[in-house]
Amino acid sequence: MSRLTIKVEANQTAGRKSLVAYIVAGDPVKDLTVKLMHAMVDAGVDIIELGFPFSDPEAEGPVIQLAHERALKHGTSLRDVLLMVEEFRQGDTDTPVILMGYLNPIELMGYEAFCVFASSTGVDGTIIVNLPPEESGVFSSHLENHDIDSVYLLAPTTTDKRAAYVTAQSRGFVYYVSLKGTTGASNLDVTDVGEKLSRFREISSLPVMVGFGIKDAATAAEVAQISDGVVVGSAIVNLIAKHENELGSVIPDVTELLGGIRKSLDKI
Amino acid sequence: MTNESVQDDDGVNEQISSFPDDTGHFGVYGGRFVSEILMQALEELNNEYERLRHDEAFQAELKSDMSHYVGRASPLYFAQRLTDMAGGAKIYLKREDLNHTGAHKINNCIGQALLAKYMGKPRIIAETGAGQHGVASATVAARFGLTCQVYMGSEDIERQSLNVYRMKLLGADVVPVTSGSRTLKDALSEAMRDWVTNVDDTHYIIGTVAGPHPYPKLVRDFQSVIGRETKAQFADIHGGLPDALVACVGGGSNAMGIFYPFLEDASVRLVGVEAAGMGLETGEHAAPLTAGNVGVLHGNRTYLMQDADGQIIDTHSVSAGLDYPGVGPEHAWLKDIKRAEYVAVTDEQALEAFRSLNLLEGILPALESAHAVAYGIELAKSMDREKAIVINLSGRGDKDIPTMAKIDGITIT
C-alpha cells in the first residue's frame, strides 16, 4: 500500500479530516521550501501538494500564477523540486508528497526518467492539472510501475458518467475542484458542493478532498463536514507573497493559519 | 460548407484529410490537455459541432454570411509584376486581405459565432495577438448581438493600438493581460481562465488551429473555405493544380485553411512560413516547427518554443500575429509525416517583401502575410516559368502602418 493510501485510510479510520496544503516549490526562494514543508507538517498538515512551477499555469488564478513566476525568476526547475522532496524525506518519511503542476516539464524530462527520479526521491503521487485520464495512458503506466499514485480531479461540470471513469483511474483520493474558476476564487457554495459530493459518493468510495475557495478555518470546517478533507492553497501562497521581503515571517504566519484550520477540523 | 474530410473506404489506408481521430489526435499531436472543469464543455462543443456541420439551416446561414457579410469568395489574383520581378514560377495571391475586417480571421469567427448562437451562449470571449482575431470576434459579436470580451497582452495593446480602438468601437471590452510575457500566449491562458469560470454562458472563440480538441479541427474546417475557393479558382484561371501553396504560420489557421483541401493532392507542395525574427541562430524568433521541440501547451501536444526545463520561452517577431510559441497540432503532424514543409523568414526579409508588394502590386500586406510573400518570391525564383504557386495573402497591413513608420523613423500624428 502506498504512503498516500496508508495516510488517507489511517485518517478515515481515526475519524480525522485530512488537511492538504499546497505551496509552489521555490516560492519565493528555493531555500525556504523544505523548511516550510516541515513547518506545515508540524502545524497539522497531513499531505503536501508541492507545486512545480510552469511558465503558463493555465488553470491558476492571479495569486498562484505569481507564485509560479516568483519560483521561475530564479530558475526553479523540475529537477530542483525533486531534490527538495529528497531533502524533505531525510527528516520526514511519513507525510505523503504529491507533485502538482502542468505536464510540459515532465514531458520534456521524459515520463520514464521522471518516474525513476521522482520515486527515488520519495514522491508519492502526482496531480497534473492539464492531464485528464483520457490523455494519461502512457504516463500512468509509468507511474504505476514506480508506485506513484496519480490523483485526478473532479469538477462541478463533471457528469456522473465521467465521474465514474475519473474515480476509477484516481489513486489515493480524488480532488474535487469546488468551483468553476481558477485557484484563489471566492464565493464557495457549500450546499452546492454537498449535493455534488453526495452524488460522487454513490459512484465511488474513493476519499474526496475538496479544494478551491478554502480560505480559513471557518470555510475549511464547513467543507470538511461533507468531505474527507480540504486542500488549502491560495491562502498559504498569499501569506508567502505578503512576506516576500521579510521571509522570517512566512513560517510563523503559515503555521498560525494552518494550526487554526487543523483545530477547526479536529472539532468535527 | 461541403465536407472535405472524406472517410476512407476500406478503413485501412486512412486519408491524411480524415484526421484528427475521434479523440482529437493527429498522430501523437493534438488531444485535449485541459483541466477537468473544461472537459465537459469541450465534449459538448464537439458534439454540437458534429451535429451542426451536417445541419442544413446552419450551413445555409454560414454560407449566406460568408458571401453577403464577409464578401466571399475572395479573389485569386495573378501578380504579374511580382512574378516578373522574381523571374520564375507564376505567383498568384489568394486575397484574404479583401475580406470584411481585412483578414482571414473572420471566416472562423463567423462560424464560431454561429455555433455560439445555436448553442444558446450569449457571451463570447477571444484572445488576440495582432488584434486581427480580436477585431473579427468583436465584429461577429456585434453582428449577432453577443457580448464580447477580448484578452490581449499589454505589450500587444501597445503595438496594435489601432485595432484596440477598433474593437472598442465594435462594442467589445478589451482586457489587458499583464501576466507572463504579456503577449498572445498569455492572452490565450487568460481567456482559458475566463472560460473555466464562465463556461455556462460563454463560448470561447479560439482564433487559430490550436488549443484542445475540437478547436484545431473546427477552426480548420471553417478556414478551409480558403483552400476550396483557391482550388476552384485556380482550375478556372490557370488550369490544373498549383505546384505549391505558401502561407505564413503563427498558430497556423490561414495555412491550414488553404492547405487542407489540397492534402490529398500529392503533387502540390505545401509550405508553411514561420517567423525567424532576428534570425534562428539568435534564438529571438517564433519558429517552433523549424527550431523548437515537442511539448504540451494550451490544451494540445505540438511543437513549442521552450527551454531545457520545459518552460515556454519568449518569442520574437516583428509581426504580433506570428509571435506565439506554439503551433497548431495538425501542422506538427504534417511536418512529421512530411506532407508539408516548414521554413522561416526573418523580420528583415518580411519587411523587404512588405515593401515589394506595395511597390510592385499596390497591395499593402499584413506583416504576417509578408512572411509568406518573402518566401513565396524565393520559391518562385527557384522554379521554372511554367510552374505556378499560390501565396495566401492572409491579411492587409493597415494595422502595421504605425510599426512600419516607426521603423522608417517617421512620426505619424
XYZ file of C-alpha atoms in Angstrom:
681
model
C 0.000 0.000 0.000
C 1.313 3.442 -0.900
C 2.248 6.046 1.674
C -0.625 8.164 0.378
C -3.257 5.442 0.734
C -1.933 4.493 4.167
C -2.242 8.087 5.355
C -5.690 8.678 3.899
C -7.068 5.405 5.247
C -5.496 5.910 8.678
C -7.155 9.325 8.864
C -10.503 7.863 7.839
C -10.206 5.129 10.469
C -9.296 7.663 13.137
C -12.112 9.989 12.076
C -9.537 12.662 11.313
C -10.227 15.066 8.454
C -7.237 15.314 6.136
C -5.561 18.677 5.778
C -3.816 19.020 2.447
C -1.553 22.028 1.895
C -0.332 23.400 -1.412
C 2.702 25.589 -1.994
C 4.792 26.273 -5.068
C 8.315 24.913 -4.711
C 10.928 27.654 -4.892
C 8.465 30.405 -3.960
C 9.844 32.896 -3.252
C 13.291 31.310 -2.792
C 14.476 27.717 -3.086
C 15.909 27.646 0.442
C 12.577 28.190 2.138
C 10.598 25.313 0.618
C 11.804 22.327 2.636
C 11.702 24.267 5.916
C 8.174 25.364 5.105
C 7.140 21.781 4.310
C 8.334 20.602 7.737
C 6.642 23.537 9.440
C 3.366 22.771 7.693
C 3.510 19.173 8.904
C 4.212 20.432 12.432
C 1.135 22.655 12.133
C -1.058 19.639 11.401
C -0.866 19.121 7.648
C -1.366 15.507 6.564
C -0.496 15.665 2.885
C 1.664 18.126 0.958
C 0.914 19.150 -2.592
C 4.141 20.576 -3.888
C 3.617 22.703 -6.971
C 6.361 22.574 -9.576
C 6.444 25.847 -11.442
C 5.438 26.350 -15.049
C 5.638 29.443 -17.220
C 1.985 29.165 -18.309
C -0.147 27.871 -15.430
C -3.430 27.969 -17.326
C -5.819 26.994 -14.549
C -4.433 29.220 -11.802
C -5.785 32.492 -10.528
C -3.515 35.512 -10.072
C -2.194 34.518 -6.622
C -0.764 31.191 -7.723
C 0.296 32.489 -11.136
C 2.521 34.978 -9.366
C 3.937 32.211 -7.156
C 4.935 30.311 -10.307
C 6.540 33.471 -11.662
C 8.470 34.081 -8.419
C 9.743 30.499 -8.399
C 10.821 30.730 -12.029
C 12.541 34.066 -11.552
C 15.471 32.234 -10.036
C 15.083 29.181 -12.218
C 13.379 26.559 -10.030
C 13.385 23.522 -12.313
C 11.514 20.244 -12.001
C 14.840 18.677 -11.072
C 15.262 21.202 -8.240
C 11.781 20.372 -6.971
C 12.540 16.644 -6.916
C 15.733 17.336 -4.964
C 13.660 19.328 -2.440
C 11.467 16.271 -1.907
C 14.604 14.176 -1.379
C 15.808 16.647 1.254
C 12.391 16.719 2.931
C 12.379 12.923 3.115
C 15.563 12.971 5.202
C 13.510 14.416 8.041
C 10.047 13.021 7.263
C 9.259 9.565 5.935
C 5.616 9.666 6.920
C 3.960 12.604 5.145
C 2.866 11.929 1.571
C 4.139 14.409 -1.009
C 2.204 14.895 -4.218
C 3.756 16.860 -7.051
C 1.242 19.184 -8.645
C 1.634 21.111 -11.856
C 1.450 21.076 -15.619
C 2.558 18.331 -17.951
C 5.180 20.049 -20.072
C 8.213 19.952 -17.758
C 7.551 16.220 -17.162
C 7.006 15.607 -20.847
C 10.369 17.194 -21.610
C 12.201 15.240 -18.884
C 10.590 12.059 -20.237
C 7.931 10.014 -18.439
C 10.238 7.146 -17.549
C 13.117 9.375 -16.422
C 10.712 11.444 -14.325
C 9.187 8.387 -12.638
C 12.567 6.844 -11.837
C 13.818 10.132 -10.380
C 10.590 11.001 -8.545
C 10.228 7.586 -6.992
C 13.860 7.634 -5.797
C 13.335 10.985 -4.051
C 10.203 9.858 -2.227
C 7.419 11.415 -4.292
C 4.134 9.618 -3.625
C 1.791 10.974 -6.218
C 1.113 13.436 -8.987
C -1.700 15.808 -9.845
C -1.186 17.061 -13.368
C -3.752 19.802 -13.834
C -3.851 19.665 -17.633
C -3.701 15.893 -17.946
C -7.148 14.313 -17.795
C -7.201 10.494 -17.593
C -8.101 10.323 -21.297
C -4.633 11.602 -22.179
C -2.617 9.944 -19.459
C -2.477 6.305 -20.559
C 1.258 6.109 -21.193
C 2.217 8.317 -18.274
C 0.041 6.500 -15.765
C 1.502 3.122 -16.686
C 4.962 4.526 -15.962
C 3.688 5.949 -12.671
C 2.182 2.630 -11.734
C 5.436 0.802 -12.473
C 7.136 3.089 -9.979
C 4.402 3.007 -7.334
C 3.476 6.646 -7.753
C -0.229 7.402 -7.348
C -1.957 9.513 -9.952
C -4.621 11.697 -8.407
C -7.262 13.100 -10.736
C -9.697 15.962 -10.449
C -13.458 16.176 -10.414
C -15.218 19.457 -11.127
C -18.724 20.879 -10.788
C -19.064 20.295 -14.533
C -18.106 16.616 -14.336
C -21.008 14.397 -15.355
C -21.846 11.211 -13.427
C -20.563 9.118 -16.300
C -17.226 10.916 -16.326
C -17.022 10.823 -12.539
C -17.200 7.020 -12.679
C -14.417 6.952 -15.227
C -12.206 9.500 -13.455
C -12.549 7.989 -9.991
C -11.712 4.552 -11.397
C -8.373 5.970 -12.592
C -7.590 8.005 -9.495
C -5.405 6.588 -6.722
C -5.292 7.552 -3.037
C -8.063 10.097 -3.275
C -9.866 12.253 -5.782
C -9.549 16.033 -5.719
C -12.836 17.882 -6.076
C -12.421 21.337 -7.552
C -15.272 23.024 -5.753
C -15.761 25.977 -8.065
C -15.965 26.776 -11.690
C -12.995 29.047 -11.875
C -9.322 29.375 -11.224
C -7.466 28.841 -7.976
C -7.999 31.527 -5.391
C -11.557 32.244 -6.431
C -14.058 33.047 -3.704
C -17.831 32.562 -3.472
C -17.832 28.933 -2.430
C -21.317 27.461 -2.156
C -21.142 24.687 0.406
C -24.669 23.418 -0.222
C -23.818 23.050 -3.865
C -20.608 21.211 -3.059
C -22.511 18.921 -0.713
C -25.062 17.952 -3.358
C -22.358 17.196 -5.880
C -20.295 15.188 -3.393
C -23.189 13.026 -2.346
C -23.670 12.092 -5.988
C -19.990 11.242 -6.340
C -20.216 9.145 -3.154
C -22.767 6.941 -4.869
C -20.406 6.474 -7.784
C -17.181 5.774 -5.924
C -15.916 5.005 -2.443
C -12.648 6.821 -3.075
C -11.965 9.508 -0.442
C -12.662 13.056 -1.671
C -10.570 16.108 -0.813
C -12.099 19.453 -1.664
C -10.047 22.387 -2.887
C -10.621 25.895 -4.316
C -12.172 28.515 -2.081
C -10.888 27.210 1.292
C -9.652 30.431 2.822
C -9.703 29.975 6.564
C -10.697 27.800 9.498
C -14.393 28.554 9.005
C -14.644 27.564 5.335
C -12.393 24.565 5.998
C -14.675 23.292 8.754
C -17.784 23.792 6.635
C -16.342 21.873 3.713
C -14.750 19.156 5.842
C -18.213 18.328 7.256
C -19.113 16.913 3.882
C -15.751 15.618 2.619
C -12.749 13.582 3.728
C -10.515 16.610 3.825
C -9.681 20.020 2.464
C -6.948 21.460 0.270
C -5.601 24.871 1.194
C -3.517 26.626 -1.451
C -4.025 30.273 -2.329
C -4.469 31.264 1.326
C -0.959 29.977 2.105
C 0.568 31.347 -1.084
C -0.960 34.739 -0.255
C 0.946 34.817 3.017
C 4.161 33.914 1.222
C 3.593 36.734 -1.261
C 2.853 39.169 1.550
C 6.133 38.370 3.259
C 8.278 38.088 0.149
C 10.650 40.687 1.578
C 10.573 39.523 5.193
C 10.917 35.792 4.841
C 11.275 35.334 8.609
C 7.535 35.948 8.947
C 6.435 33.327 6.436
C 6.735 30.250 8.629
C 5.081 31.759 11.751
C 2.163 33.119 9.707
C 1.623 29.931 7.696
C 1.857 27.901 10.901
C -0.771 30.094 12.513
C -3.144 29.778 9.532
C -2.769 26.003 9.233
C -2.827 25.476 13.001
C -6.161 27.293 13.125
C -7.568 25.207 10.295
C -6.301 21.993 11.956
C -8.049 22.923 15.172
C -11.334 23.581 13.408
C -11.090 20.275 11.514
C -10.404 18.361 14.712
C -13.607 19.667 16.253
C -15.674 17.879 13.618
C -19.733 24.160 -46.418
C -19.038 20.859 -48.107
C -17.317 18.139 -46.206
C -13.783 17.585 -47.490
C -12.742 15.022 -44.943
C -13.828 12.017 -46.911
C -13.922 8.830 -44.937
C -11.683 6.041 -46.152
C -13.432 3.211 -47.963
C -11.571 0.211 -46.625
C -10.734 1.577 -43.194
C -7.084 0.657 -43.687
C -5.374 3.440 -45.565
C -6.651 6.437 -43.745
C -6.504 9.601 -45.732
C -4.464 12.439 -44.337
C -7.549 14.601 -44.503
C -9.552 12.230 -42.310
C -7.652 13.346 -39.207
C -7.972 14.112 -36.350
C -9.219 10.804 -34.972
C -12.264 10.690 -32.684
C -10.210 11.739 -29.682
C -8.756 14.730 -31.467
C -5.307 13.368 -32.221
C -3.194 13.907 -35.291
C -0.732 11.089 -34.691
C 0.797 11.946 -31.301
C -0.213 15.601 -31.612
C -3.334 17.450 -30.598
C -5.572 15.891 -27.962
C -7.291 17.531 -25.046
C -4.862 18.584 -22.326
C -7.047 20.739 -20.124
C -8.251 20.956 -16.581
C -11.212 18.773 -15.657
C -13.517 21.802 -15.495
C -13.400 22.178 -19.285
C -13.728 18.540 -20.309
C -17.498 18.559 -20.428
C -17.692 21.874 -22.300
C -15.281 20.601 -24.932
C -17.227 17.403 -25.335
C -20.458 19.383 -25.754
C -18.816 21.711 -28.242
C -17.562 18.756 -30.243
C -20.967 17.094 -30.250
C -22.748 20.293 -31.223
C -20.240 20.974 -33.950
C -20.523 17.460 -35.380
C -24.277 17.858 -35.414
C -24.333 21.344 -36.922
C -21.784 20.688 -39.648
C -24.412 18.429 -41.200
C -27.313 20.715 -40.346
C -28.784 22.390 -43.403
C -30.074 25.505 -41.655
C -26.725 26.108 -40.000
C -24.804 25.597 -43.218
C -27.176 27.839 -45.157
C -26.752 30.628 -42.623
C -22.989 30.211 -42.664
C -22.866 30.274 -46.441
C -25.076 33.324 -46.634
C -22.968 35.291 -44.145
C -19.755 34.198 -45.850
C -20.903 35.740 -49.120
C -23.047 38.693 -48.049
C -21.243 39.745 -44.879
C -17.632 38.602 -45.321
C -17.646 39.219 -49.051
C -16.530 35.783 -50.200
C -15.279 34.428 -52.493
C -12.062 36.388 -52.108
C -10.231 36.828 -55.414
C -7.343 34.730 -56.622
C -5.140 37.325 -58.238
C -2.299 36.760 -60.685
C 0.551 39.028 -59.554
C 2.177 39.804 -62.908
C 4.774 42.341 -61.768
C 5.760 40.323 -58.708
C 6.135 37.300 -60.989
C 8.302 39.311 -63.398
C 10.458 40.538 -60.551
C 11.005 37.002 -59.225
C 11.575 35.676 -62.751
C 10.395 32.139 -62.057
C 7.091 30.446 -61.353
C 3.870 32.401 -61.764
C 2.757 33.909 -58.461
C -0.910 34.032 -57.547
C -2.209 35.731 -54.415
C -5.245 34.491 -52.541
C -6.704 37.781 -51.394
C -7.914 37.097 -47.854
C -6.913 40.688 -47.137
C -10.042 41.756 -49.009
C -12.401 40.048 -46.578
C -14.519 42.144 -44.266
C -12.267 43.214 -41.354
C -9.202 42.691 -43.523
C -8.011 39.193 -42.785
C -8.874 35.502 -42.931
C -9.753 35.522 -39.217
C -13.383 36.436 -39.940
C -14.032 33.048 -41.635
C -13.549 31.251 -38.353
C -15.304 33.893 -36.285
C -18.483 33.802 -38.349
C -18.560 30.018 -37.981
C -17.937 30.055 -34.255
C -20.331 32.918 -33.540
C -22.999 30.906 -35.314
C -22.041 27.916 -33.163
C -22.433 30.103 -30.059
C -25.807 31.267 -31.288
C -27.011 27.719 -31.979
C -25.660 26.576 -28.583
C -27.524 29.409 -26.851
C -24.429 31.116 -25.413
C -24.932 34.894 -25.248
C -21.311 35.760 -24.484
C -18.124 35.179 -26.438
C -14.511 35.621 -25.431
C -11.396 35.629 -27.559
C -7.654 36.061 -27.300
C -5.745 38.202 -29.729
C -2.167 38.937 -30.688
C -2.061 41.384 -33.589
C -5.663 42.277 -32.862
C -6.994 40.754 -36.080
C -8.773 37.895 -34.372
C -9.980 40.271 -31.663
C -11.429 42.607 -34.271
C -13.023 39.706 -36.115
C -14.532 38.398 -32.862
C -15.797 41.830 -31.838
C -17.262 42.226 -35.312
C -19.240 38.992 -35.256
C -20.337 39.722 -31.697
C -21.859 42.976 -32.959
C -23.305 41.185 -35.978
C -25.015 38.507 -33.847
C -25.800 40.599 -30.774
C -23.436 38.777 -28.427
C -21.410 40.369 -25.657
C -17.696 40.110 -26.250
C -14.568 40.283 -24.140
C -11.173 40.180 -25.818
C -7.992 39.267 -23.949
C -4.864 40.938 -25.255
C -1.306 41.053 -23.915
C -0.444 44.526 -22.643
C 2.631 44.594 -24.872
C 0.488 43.837 -27.914
C -2.018 46.505 -26.883
C 0.797 48.991 -27.154
C 1.973 47.904 -30.583
C -1.520 47.464 -32.057
C -3.369 50.477 -30.718
C -5.448 50.935 -33.878
C -7.013 47.509 -33.544
C -7.590 48.047 -29.827
C -9.606 51.172 -30.527
C -11.401 49.415 -33.353
C -12.513 46.633 -31.003
C -13.844 49.244 -28.597
C -15.789 50.900 -31.408
C -17.320 47.490 -32.080
C -18.542 47.343 -28.524
C -16.073 44.790 -27.220
C -14.352 45.003 -23.891
C -10.573 44.692 -24.341
C -8.890 43.247 -21.261
C -5.132 43.856 -20.937
C -3.178 40.790 -19.830
C -0.152 41.615 -17.725
C 0.967 38.113 -16.729
C 3.965 36.291 -18.182
C 5.397 37.816 -21.337
C 2.257 39.947 -21.875
C 1.707 38.693 -25.409
C -0.540 36.282 -27.277
C 0.290 33.164 -25.250
C -0.641 34.903 -22.016
C -3.830 36.257 -23.573
C -4.731 32.684 -24.520
C -4.098 31.438 -20.968
C -6.200 34.265 -19.571
C -9.051 33.541 -21.977
C -8.953 29.894 -20.875
C -9.197 31.075 -17.261
C -12.232 33.164 -18.125
C -13.826 30.221 -19.898
C -13.220 27.942 -16.918
C -15.101 30.438 -14.775
C -17.951 31.304 -17.143
C -18.350 28.119 -19.114
C -22.144 28.036 -18.681
C -22.985 31.127 -20.725
C -19.776 31.690 -22.671
C -18.307 30.354 -25.884
C -14.569 30.750 -26.318
C -13.651 31.594 -29.908
C -10.081 30.370 -30.253
C -8.573 32.207 -33.200
C -6.251 29.580 -34.532
C -5.954 25.870 -35.242
C -4.508 25.205 -31.780
C -6.000 24.554 -28.358
C -7.801 21.447 -27.124
C -9.894 19.197 -29.369
C -12.203 20.069 -31.155
C -10.721 23.535 -31.821
C -7.952 22.533 -34.248
C -10.472 20.619 -36.347
C -13.256 23.142 -36.069
C -11.133 26.195 -36.904
C -9.516 24.350 -39.794
C -12.904 23.403 -41.197
C -14.176 26.984 -41.051
C -10.952 28.250 -42.637
C -10.792 25.597 -45.335
C -13.129 27.732 -47.421
C -9.866 29.455 -48.451
C -8.424 26.287 -49.961
C -11.685 25.184 -51.572
C -12.059 28.513 -53.332
C -8.396 28.526 -54.316
C -8.705 25.097 -55.877
C -11.740 26.051 -57.970
C -10.416 29.493 -58.899
C -7.004 28.169 -59.881
C -8.511 25.484 -62.084
C -10.626 28.181 -63.680
C -7.981 30.858 -64.219
C -4.877 28.779 -64.826
C -5.999 25.195 -65.177
C -4.979 22.161 -63.119
C -3.480 22.390 -59.673
C -0.887 24.853 -58.398
C 2.593 23.426 -57.866
C 2.924 24.922 -54.424
C 0.961 26.775 -51.745
C 2.747 29.174 -49.426
C 1.256 30.541 -46.207
C 2.572 32.113 -43.027
C 2.291 30.116 -39.817
C 1.851 31.569 -36.353
C -0.786 29.316 -34.836
C -1.358 28.269 -38.424
C -5.027 28.862 -39.234
C -4.662 30.588 -42.604
C -2.115 27.965 -43.660
C -4.325 25.064 -42.551
C -7.255 26.723 -44.293
C -5.529 26.846 -47.658
C -3.626 23.527 -47.243
C -6.464 21.324 -46.091
C -8.411 20.867 -49.352
C -5.097 20.022 -51.065
C -3.827 17.441 -48.547
C -4.664 14.523 -50.829
C -3.169 16.213 -53.896
C 0.357 14.885 -53.541
C 1.738 16.989 -56.416
C 1.009 20.220 -54.540
C 3.847 21.297 -52.278
C 2.590 22.801 -49.035
C 4.961 25.327 -47.491
C 4.391 26.966 -44.127
C 6.473 30.035 -43.304
C 7.309 30.768 -39.684
C 8.796 33.916 -38.195
C 12.573 33.701 -37.865
C 12.524 37.101 -36.108
C 16.068 38.389 -35.662
C 17.346 35.095 -37.111
C 17.024 31.493 -35.962
C 20.624 31.500 -34.735
C 19.891 34.373 -32.317
C 17.134 32.483 -30.508
C 14.987 35.624 -30.984
C 12.293 34.109 -33.170
C 8.875 32.450 -33.210
C 9.538 29.306 -35.228
C 8.615 26.229 -33.162
C 8.283 23.903 -36.169
C 11.621 24.948 -37.605
C 13.594 25.280 -34.385
C 11.519 24.069 -31.438
C 10.642 20.706 -29.913
C 7.575 18.754 -28.824
C 5.607 19.590 -25.699
C 2.168 20.340 -24.273
C 0.693 23.835 -24.027
C -2.771 25.368 -24.259
C -4.593 22.094 -24.466
C -2.625 20.272 -27.139
C 0.608 18.445 -27.823
C 2.619 20.164 -30.525
C 5.956 21.801 -31.316
C 6.845 24.535 -28.856
C 9.492 27.095 -28.088
C 10.787 26.016 -24.708
C 13.923 25.904 -22.606
C 15.757 22.869 -21.230
C 13.433 22.756 -18.188
C 10.241 22.705 -20.249
C 9.377 26.358 -19.590
C 7.854 28.236 -22.506
C 10.205 30.957 -23.685
C 9.569 34.432 -25.025
C 9.235 34.632 -28.765
C 10.101 37.446 -31.081
C 8.632 38.581 -34.357
C 8.054 41.996 -35.874
C 4.501 40.786 -36.502
C 2.415 40.327 -33.386
C 0.245 37.713 -35.085
C 3.148 35.290 -35.514
C 4.540 35.933 -32.061
C 3.358 32.671 -30.498
C 5.490 29.854 -29.026
C 3.259 27.010 -30.218
C 1.616 25.958 -33.442
C -1.468 24.004 -34.455
C -1.055 20.244 -33.912
C -2.044 19.362 -37.467
C 0.983 21.305 -38.714
C 3.201 19.379 -36.288
C 1.853 16.163 -37.728
C 2.083 17.275 -41.384
C 5.718 18.158 -40.711
C 6.487 14.753 -39.206
C 4.784 12.782 -41.988
C 6.471 15.120 -44.475
C 3.269 16.176 -46.206
C 4.095 19.827 -45.582
C 7.414 21.610 -45.228
C 8.143 24.451 -42.866
C 10.659 27.225 -43.284
C 11.286 30.531 -41.539
C 11.977 34.053 -42.751
C 13.435 36.900 -40.718
C 11.861 40.237 -39.800
C 14.153 41.875 -42.331
C 13.107 39.571 -45.182
C 9.457 40.081 -44.311
C 9.847 43.856 -44.271
C 11.506 43.759 -47.678
C 8.637 41.685 -49.087
C 6.178 44.091 -47.456
C 7.764 46.973 -49.393
C 7.998 44.988 -52.632
C 4.332 44.081 -52.648
C 3.378 47.715 -52.059
C 5.591 48.956 -54.880
C 5.004 46.199 -57.419
C 1.362 45.336 -56.923
C -0.150 48.202 -54.957
C -1.062 45.800 -52.185
C -0.386 46.513 -48.534
C 0.052 43.119 -46.844
C -0.097 42.421 -43.131
C 3.394 41.868 -41.737
C 2.319 38.286 -41.002
C 1.381 37.700 -44.640
C 4.588 39.439 -45.756
C 6.458 36.423 -44.365
C 4.637 34.202 -46.845
C 5.288 36.705 -49.631
C 9.009 36.770 -48.791
C 9.368 33.021 -49.029
C 6.986 32.803 -51.981
C 9.253 35.119 -54.005
C 12.283 32.957 -53.196
C 10.415 29.777 -54.029
C 9.125 31.182 -57.331
C 12.698 32.205 -58.234
C 13.837 28.618 -57.792
C 11.094 27.224 -60.033
C 10.563 27.112 -63.809
C 8.403 29.723 -65.517
C 5.696 27.234 -66.449
C 5.109 26.401 -62.806
C 2.672 28.298 -60.579
C 2.386 28.950 -56.888
C -0.303 30.461 -54.688
C 0.621 32.662 -51.741
C -2.077 33.096 -49.157
C -2.268 36.809 -48.528
C -3.930 36.302 -45.171
C -4.474 39.924 -44.188
C -3.996 43.557 -45.058
C -1.376 45.756 -43.458
C -3.196 48.931 -42.429
C -2.727 47.891 -38.815
C 1.034 47.689 -39.366
C 1.496 51.187 -40.754
C 2.493 52.633 -37.326
C 5.082 49.834 -36.899
C 6.474 50.456 -40.368
C 6.529 54.202 -39.883
C 8.447 53.737 -36.650
C 10.981 51.520 -38.432
C 11.343 54.212 -41.097
C 11.727 56.896 -38.437
C 8.547 58.704 -39.409
C 6.184 60.186 -36.828
C 2.504 59.938 -37.674
C 0.181 62.169 -35.733
